[in-house]
Every structure is written in structure tokens, then in C-alpha cells.
PDB file of C-alpha atoms in Angstrom:
ATOM      1  CA  MET B  25     -10.958 -98.475  75.142  1.00  0.00           C
ATOM      2  CA  LYS B  26     -14.348 -96.856  74.462  1.00  0.00           C
ATOM      3  CA  LYS B  27     -14.535 -95.752  78.087  1.00  0.00           C
ATOM      4  CA  MET B  28     -11.109 -94.198  77.809  1.00  0.00           C
ATOM      5  CA  ILE B  29     -12.069 -92.215  74.695  1.00  0.00           C
ATOM      6  CA  LEU B  30     -15.317 -91.077  76.338  1.00  0.00           C
ATOM      7  CA  LEU B  31     -13.486 -90.045  79.506  1.00  0.00           C
ATOM      8  CA  PHE B  32     -10.847 -88.159  77.519  1.00  0.00           C
ATOM      9  CA  SER B  33     -13.446 -86.296  75.442  1.00  0.00           C
ATOM     10  CA  LEU B  34     -15.390 -85.348  78.588  1.00  0.00           C
ATOM     11  CA  LEU B  35     -12.195 -84.043  80.126  1.00  0.00           C
ATOM     12  CA  LEU B  36     -11.543 -81.891  77.062  1.00  0.00           C
ATOM     13  CA  LEU B  37     -15.103 -80.571  77.039  1.00  0.00           C
ATOM     14  CA  SER B  38     -14.956 -79.705  80.735  1.00  0.00           C
ATOM     15  CA  GLY B  39     -12.651 -76.806  79.850  1.00  0.00           C
ATOM     16  CA  CYS B  40     -15.020 -75.486  77.174  1.00  0.00           C
ATOM     17  CA  TYR B  41     -17.959 -73.137  77.382  1.00  0.00           C
ATOM     18  CA  LEU B  42     -20.426 -73.614  74.558  1.00  0.00           C
ATOM     19  CA  ALA B  43     -22.712 -71.096  72.835  1.00  0.00           C
ATOM     20  CA  ASN B  44     -22.203 -67.792  74.685  1.00  0.00           C
ATOM     21  CA  GLY B  45     -18.662 -68.434  75.871  1.00  0.00           C
ATOM     22  CA  SER B  46     -17.346 -68.212  79.383  1.00  0.00           C
ATOM     23  CA  PRO B  47     -18.619 -65.598  81.831  1.00  0.00           C
ATOM     24  CA  PRO B  48     -16.556 -62.441  82.434  1.00  0.00           C
ATOM     25  CA  SER B  49     -13.878 -62.463  85.123  1.00  0.00           C
ATOM     26  CA  PHE B  50     -15.603 -59.899  87.343  1.00  0.00           C
ATOM     27  CA  ARG B  51     -18.177 -62.548  88.281  1.00  0.00           C
ATOM     28  CA  PHE B  52     -15.532 -64.421  90.236  1.00  0.00           C
ATOM     29  CA  TRP B  53     -14.648 -61.641  92.664  1.00  0.00           C
ATOM     30  CA  ILE B  54     -16.138 -62.897  95.924  1.00  0.00           C
ATOM     31  CA  ALA B  55     -17.266 -60.301  98.464  1.00  0.00           C
ATOM     32  CA  PRO B  56     -16.286 -60.628 102.132  1.00  0.00           C
ATOM     33  CA  GLU B  57     -18.814 -62.410 104.358  1.00  0.00           C
ATOM     34  CA  GLY B  58     -21.479 -60.267 105.944  1.00  0.00           C
ATOM     35  CA  ILE B  59     -21.454 -57.559 103.297  1.00  0.00           C
ATOM     36  CA  SER B  60     -24.772 -56.502 101.761  1.00  0.00           C
ATOM     37  CA  GLU B  61     -25.376 -56.273  98.029  1.00  0.00           C
ATOM     38  CA  GLU B  62     -25.745 -52.499  98.355  1.00  0.00           C
ATOM     39  CA  GLN B  63     -22.354 -52.218 100.083  1.00  0.00           C
ATOM     40  CA  GLU B  64     -20.845 -54.472  97.432  1.00  0.00           C
ATOM     41  CA  LYS B  65     -22.089 -52.178  94.662  1.00  0.00           C
ATOM     42  CA  LYS B  66     -20.815 -49.099  96.503  1.00  0.00           C
ATOM     43  CA  ILE B  67     -17.341 -50.600  96.922  1.00  0.00           C
ATOM     44  CA  SER B  68     -17.285 -51.581  93.253  1.00  0.00           C
ATOM     45  CA  HIS B  69     -18.334 -48.065  92.241  1.00  0.00           C
ATOM     46  CA  ASP B  70     -15.749 -46.467  94.551  1.00  0.00           C
ATOM     47  CA  CYS B  71     -13.007 -48.738  93.185  1.00  0.00           C
ATOM     48  CA  ASP B  72     -14.034 -47.873  89.649  1.00  0.00           C
ATOM     49  CA  LYS B  73     -13.643 -44.163  90.442  1.00  0.00           C
ATOM     50  CA  LYS B  74     -10.361 -44.736  92.270  1.00  0.00           C
ATOM     51  CA  ALA B  75      -8.900 -46.739  89.365  1.00  0.00           C
ATOM     52  CA  TYR B  76      -9.934 -44.050  86.895  1.00  0.00           C
ATOM     53  CA  ASN B  77      -8.386 -41.305  89.040  1.00  0.00           C
ATOM     54  CA  MET B  78      -5.062 -43.164  89.117  1.00  0.00           C
ATOM     55  CA  LEU B  79      -4.715 -42.731  85.335  1.00  0.00           C
ATOM     56  CA  ASP B  80      -2.855 -39.659  84.102  1.00  0.00           C
ATOM     57  CA  GLU B  81      -4.668 -37.028  81.991  1.00  0.00           C
ATOM     58  CA  SER B  82      -3.686 -38.426  78.563  1.00  0.00           C
ATOM     59  CA  GLN B  83      -4.741 -41.924  79.654  1.00  0.00           C
ATOM     60  CA  LYS B  84      -8.069 -40.582  80.928  1.00  0.00           C
ATOM     61  CA  ARG B  85      -8.742 -38.859  77.587  1.00  0.00           C
ATOM     62  CA  LEU B  86      -8.037 -42.062  75.670  1.00  0.00           C
ATOM     63  CA  PHE B  87     -10.100 -44.129  78.125  1.00  0.00           C
ATOM     64  CA  ASP B  88     -13.039 -41.724  77.786  1.00  0.00           C
ATOM     65  CA  LYS B  89     -12.694 -41.674  74.006  1.00  0.00           C
ATOM     66  CA  GLY B  90     -13.238 -45.432  74.000  1.00  0.00           C
ATOM     67  CA  ASP B  91     -16.715 -44.901  75.443  1.00  0.00           C
ATOM     68  CA  THR B  92     -17.806 -42.562  72.670  1.00  0.00           C
ATOM     69  CA  SER B  93     -15.844 -43.417  69.522  1.00  0.00           C
ATOM     70  CA  TRP B  94     -14.853 -47.072  69.760  1.00  0.00           C
ATOM     71  CA  GLU B  95     -14.918 -47.560  65.987  1.00  0.00           C
ATOM     72  CA  GLU B  96     -12.479 -44.694  65.461  1.00  0.00           C
ATOM     73  CA  ILE B  97      -9.990 -46.205  67.942  1.00  0.00           C
ATOM     74  CA  TYR B  98     -10.344 -49.671  66.466  1.00  0.00           C
ATOM     75  CA  LYS B  99      -9.447 -48.444  62.959  1.00  0.00           C
ATOM     76  CA  ASN B 100      -6.146 -46.921  64.086  1.00  0.00           C
ATOM     77  CA  LYS B 101      -3.809 -49.775  65.037  1.00  0.00           C
ATOM     78  CA  ASN B 102      -1.447 -47.697  67.231  1.00  0.00           C
ATOM     79  CA  GLU B 103      -4.252 -45.926  69.047  1.00  0.00           C
ATOM     80  CA  TYR B 104      -6.013 -49.241  69.660  1.00  0.00           C
ATOM     81  CA  LYS B 105      -2.822 -50.685  71.123  1.00  0.00           C
ATOM     82  CA  ARG B 106      -2.490 -47.692  73.469  1.00  0.00           C
ATOM     83  CA  TYR B 107      -6.196 -47.964  74.364  1.00  0.00           C
ATOM     84  CA  ARG B 108      -5.814 -51.649  75.311  1.00  0.00           C
ATOM     85  CA  GLU B 109      -2.803 -50.781  77.503  1.00  0.00           C
ATOM     86  CA  VAL B 110      -4.816 -48.088  79.287  1.00  0.00           C
ATOM     87  CA  THR B 111      -7.811 -50.388  79.832  1.00  0.00           C
ATOM     88  CA  ARG B 112      -5.540 -53.121  81.218  1.00  0.00           C
ATOM     89  CA  LEU B 113      -3.879 -50.634  83.553  1.00  0.00           C
ATOM     90  CA  ASN B 114      -7.298 -49.448  84.723  1.00  0.00           C
ATOM     91  CA  GLU B 115      -8.325 -53.077  85.340  1.00  0.00           C
ATOM     92  CA  LYS B 116      -5.206 -53.679  87.443  1.00  0.00           C
ATOM     93  CA  TYR B 117      -5.933 -50.624  89.597  1.00  0.00           C
ATOM     94  CA  TYR B 118      -9.556 -51.726  89.954  1.00  0.00           C
ATOM     95  CA  GLU B 119      -8.634 -55.287  90.916  1.00  0.00           C
ATOM     96  CA  GLN B 120      -6.095 -54.095  93.488  1.00  0.00           C
ATOM     97  CA  CYS B 121      -8.749 -51.842  95.025  1.00  0.00           C
ATOM     98  CA  LEU B 122     -11.226 -54.734  95.221  1.00  0.00           C
ATOM     99  CA  TYR B 123      -8.575 -56.891  96.900  1.00  0.00           C
ATOM    100  CA  ASP B 124      -7.760 -54.126  99.387  1.00  0.00           C
ATOM    101  CA  SER B 125     -11.491 -53.895 100.149  1.00  0.00           C
ATOM    102  CA  GLY B 126     -11.631 -57.585 101.113  1.00  0.00           C
ATOM    103  CA  PHE B 127     -12.787 -59.160  97.857  1.00  0.00           C
ATOM    104  CA  ARG B 128     -11.049 -62.303  96.604  1.00  0.00           C
ATOM    105  CA  PHE B 129     -10.678 -63.654  93.069  1.00  0.00           C
ATOM    106  CA  ARG B 130     -11.805 -67.288  93.054  1.00  0.00           C
ATOM    107  CA  PRO B 131     -12.707 -68.610  89.596  1.00  0.00           C
ATOM    108  CA  PRO B 132     -13.413 -72.304  89.032  1.00  0.00           C
ATOM    109  CA  LEU B 133     -10.657 -74.308  87.375  1.00  0.00           C
ATOM    110  CA  VAL B 134     -12.908 -74.972  84.379  1.00  0.00           C
ATOM    111  CA  TRP B 135     -13.135 -71.223  83.732  1.00  0.00           C
ATOM    112  CA  CYS B 136      -9.354 -70.837  83.911  1.00  0.00           C
ATOM    113  CA  LEU B 137      -8.855 -73.641  81.394  1.00  0.00           C
ATOM    114  CA  ALA B 138     -11.457 -72.408  78.887  1.00  0.00           C
ATOM    115  CA  GLN B 139      -9.914 -71.550  75.547  1.00  0.00           C
ATOM    116  CA  ASP B 140     -12.388 -68.889  74.437  1.00  0.00           C
ATOM    117  CA  GLY B 141     -10.525 -65.850  75.739  1.00  0.00           C
ATOM    118  CA  ASP B 142      -7.683 -64.756  77.967  1.00  0.00           C
ATOM    119  CA  ASN B 143      -8.978 -66.753  80.916  1.00  0.00           C
ATOM    120  CA  THR B 144      -5.726 -68.576  81.641  1.00  0.00           C
ATOM    121  CA  LYS B 145      -3.788 -65.319  81.490  1.00  0.00           C
ATOM    122  CA  ILE B 146      -6.317 -63.590  83.749  1.00  0.00           C
ATOM    123  CA  CYS B 147      -6.133 -66.448  86.251  1.00  0.00           C
ATOM    124  CA  MET B 148      -2.342 -66.336  86.312  1.00  0.00           C
ATOM    125  CA  GLU B 149      -2.285 -62.546  86.773  1.00  0.00           C
ATOM    126  CA  ASN B 150      -4.898 -62.659  89.523  1.00  0.00           C
ATOM    127  CA  MET B 151      -3.477 -65.586  91.508  1.00  0.00           C
ATOM    128  CA  LYS B 152      -2.143 -63.057  94.016  1.00  0.00           C
ATOM    129  CA  TYR B 153      -5.732 -62.006  94.770  1.00  0.00           C
ATOM    130  CA  ARG B 154      -6.959 -65.470  95.823  1.00  0.00           C
ATOM    131  CA  ASN B 155      -6.205 -65.349  99.557  1.00  0.00           C
TER     132      ASN B 155
END
């Protein structure tokens, strides 16, 4: 019985990240084989630009405003909601660009099961980018 309780508690803890929380999702985008770190950074930078350029002008203004006046956006509930929608849309464009460039999203199961963020949701959304 003691072994069973120990095994169960270890299983629960395996889905937890302690102290600093789980790492961000961008760490689990795996570059294609044979690509240098410099090329990897260039692709990431190009995809960042491409994702930004896919936003319309009002979305770009709101996205840019988040860089300079985050506190102002956070205080206004409606503006914050719109800001989160724009950042999620930008992330989707960015992730699609990475996938098209040969990167694959391969997080460990433990990361997907961690309860300290939207990891499960991110894993479900990015399942299409695994292969």
C-alpha cells in the first residue's frame, strides 16, 4: 500500500514544474537537421517579421502599444482582451511559418501535463505541427 501511494504521488509530481514553472513553448520547436544556429535565428527572425506583417493596421498598433504601455492595456479590460487576441493571432502566424520552414513542435509529455499555465491547450493546438 505504501508503494502504491508513493508511486501515485510520483506520478502526480511528474506533471509539475517546481519553483520557476515550466519552460516556454518556443523551446520545444525543433529545427530541421543540418541547420546551423545562425540559420535558425534568421528563420525565427524572418518568421517574426512575417507574422507581424500579416496583422492588419489596427492590430499592429495594438500589438506595438503592448511593447510600450503594457500597464495601460492591462487596466482596460476590453483593450486587454483585444490585445490577447492579437498576440494569439500573431503566435499562430509565427508557428505556421516555423512549421513551413521545417521546424517541428515536440514538447515532452510532462510539459503538456503541467498545470502551471496553458500548456495542455498549447499542446492540443500545436499537435498539427508535430510531424
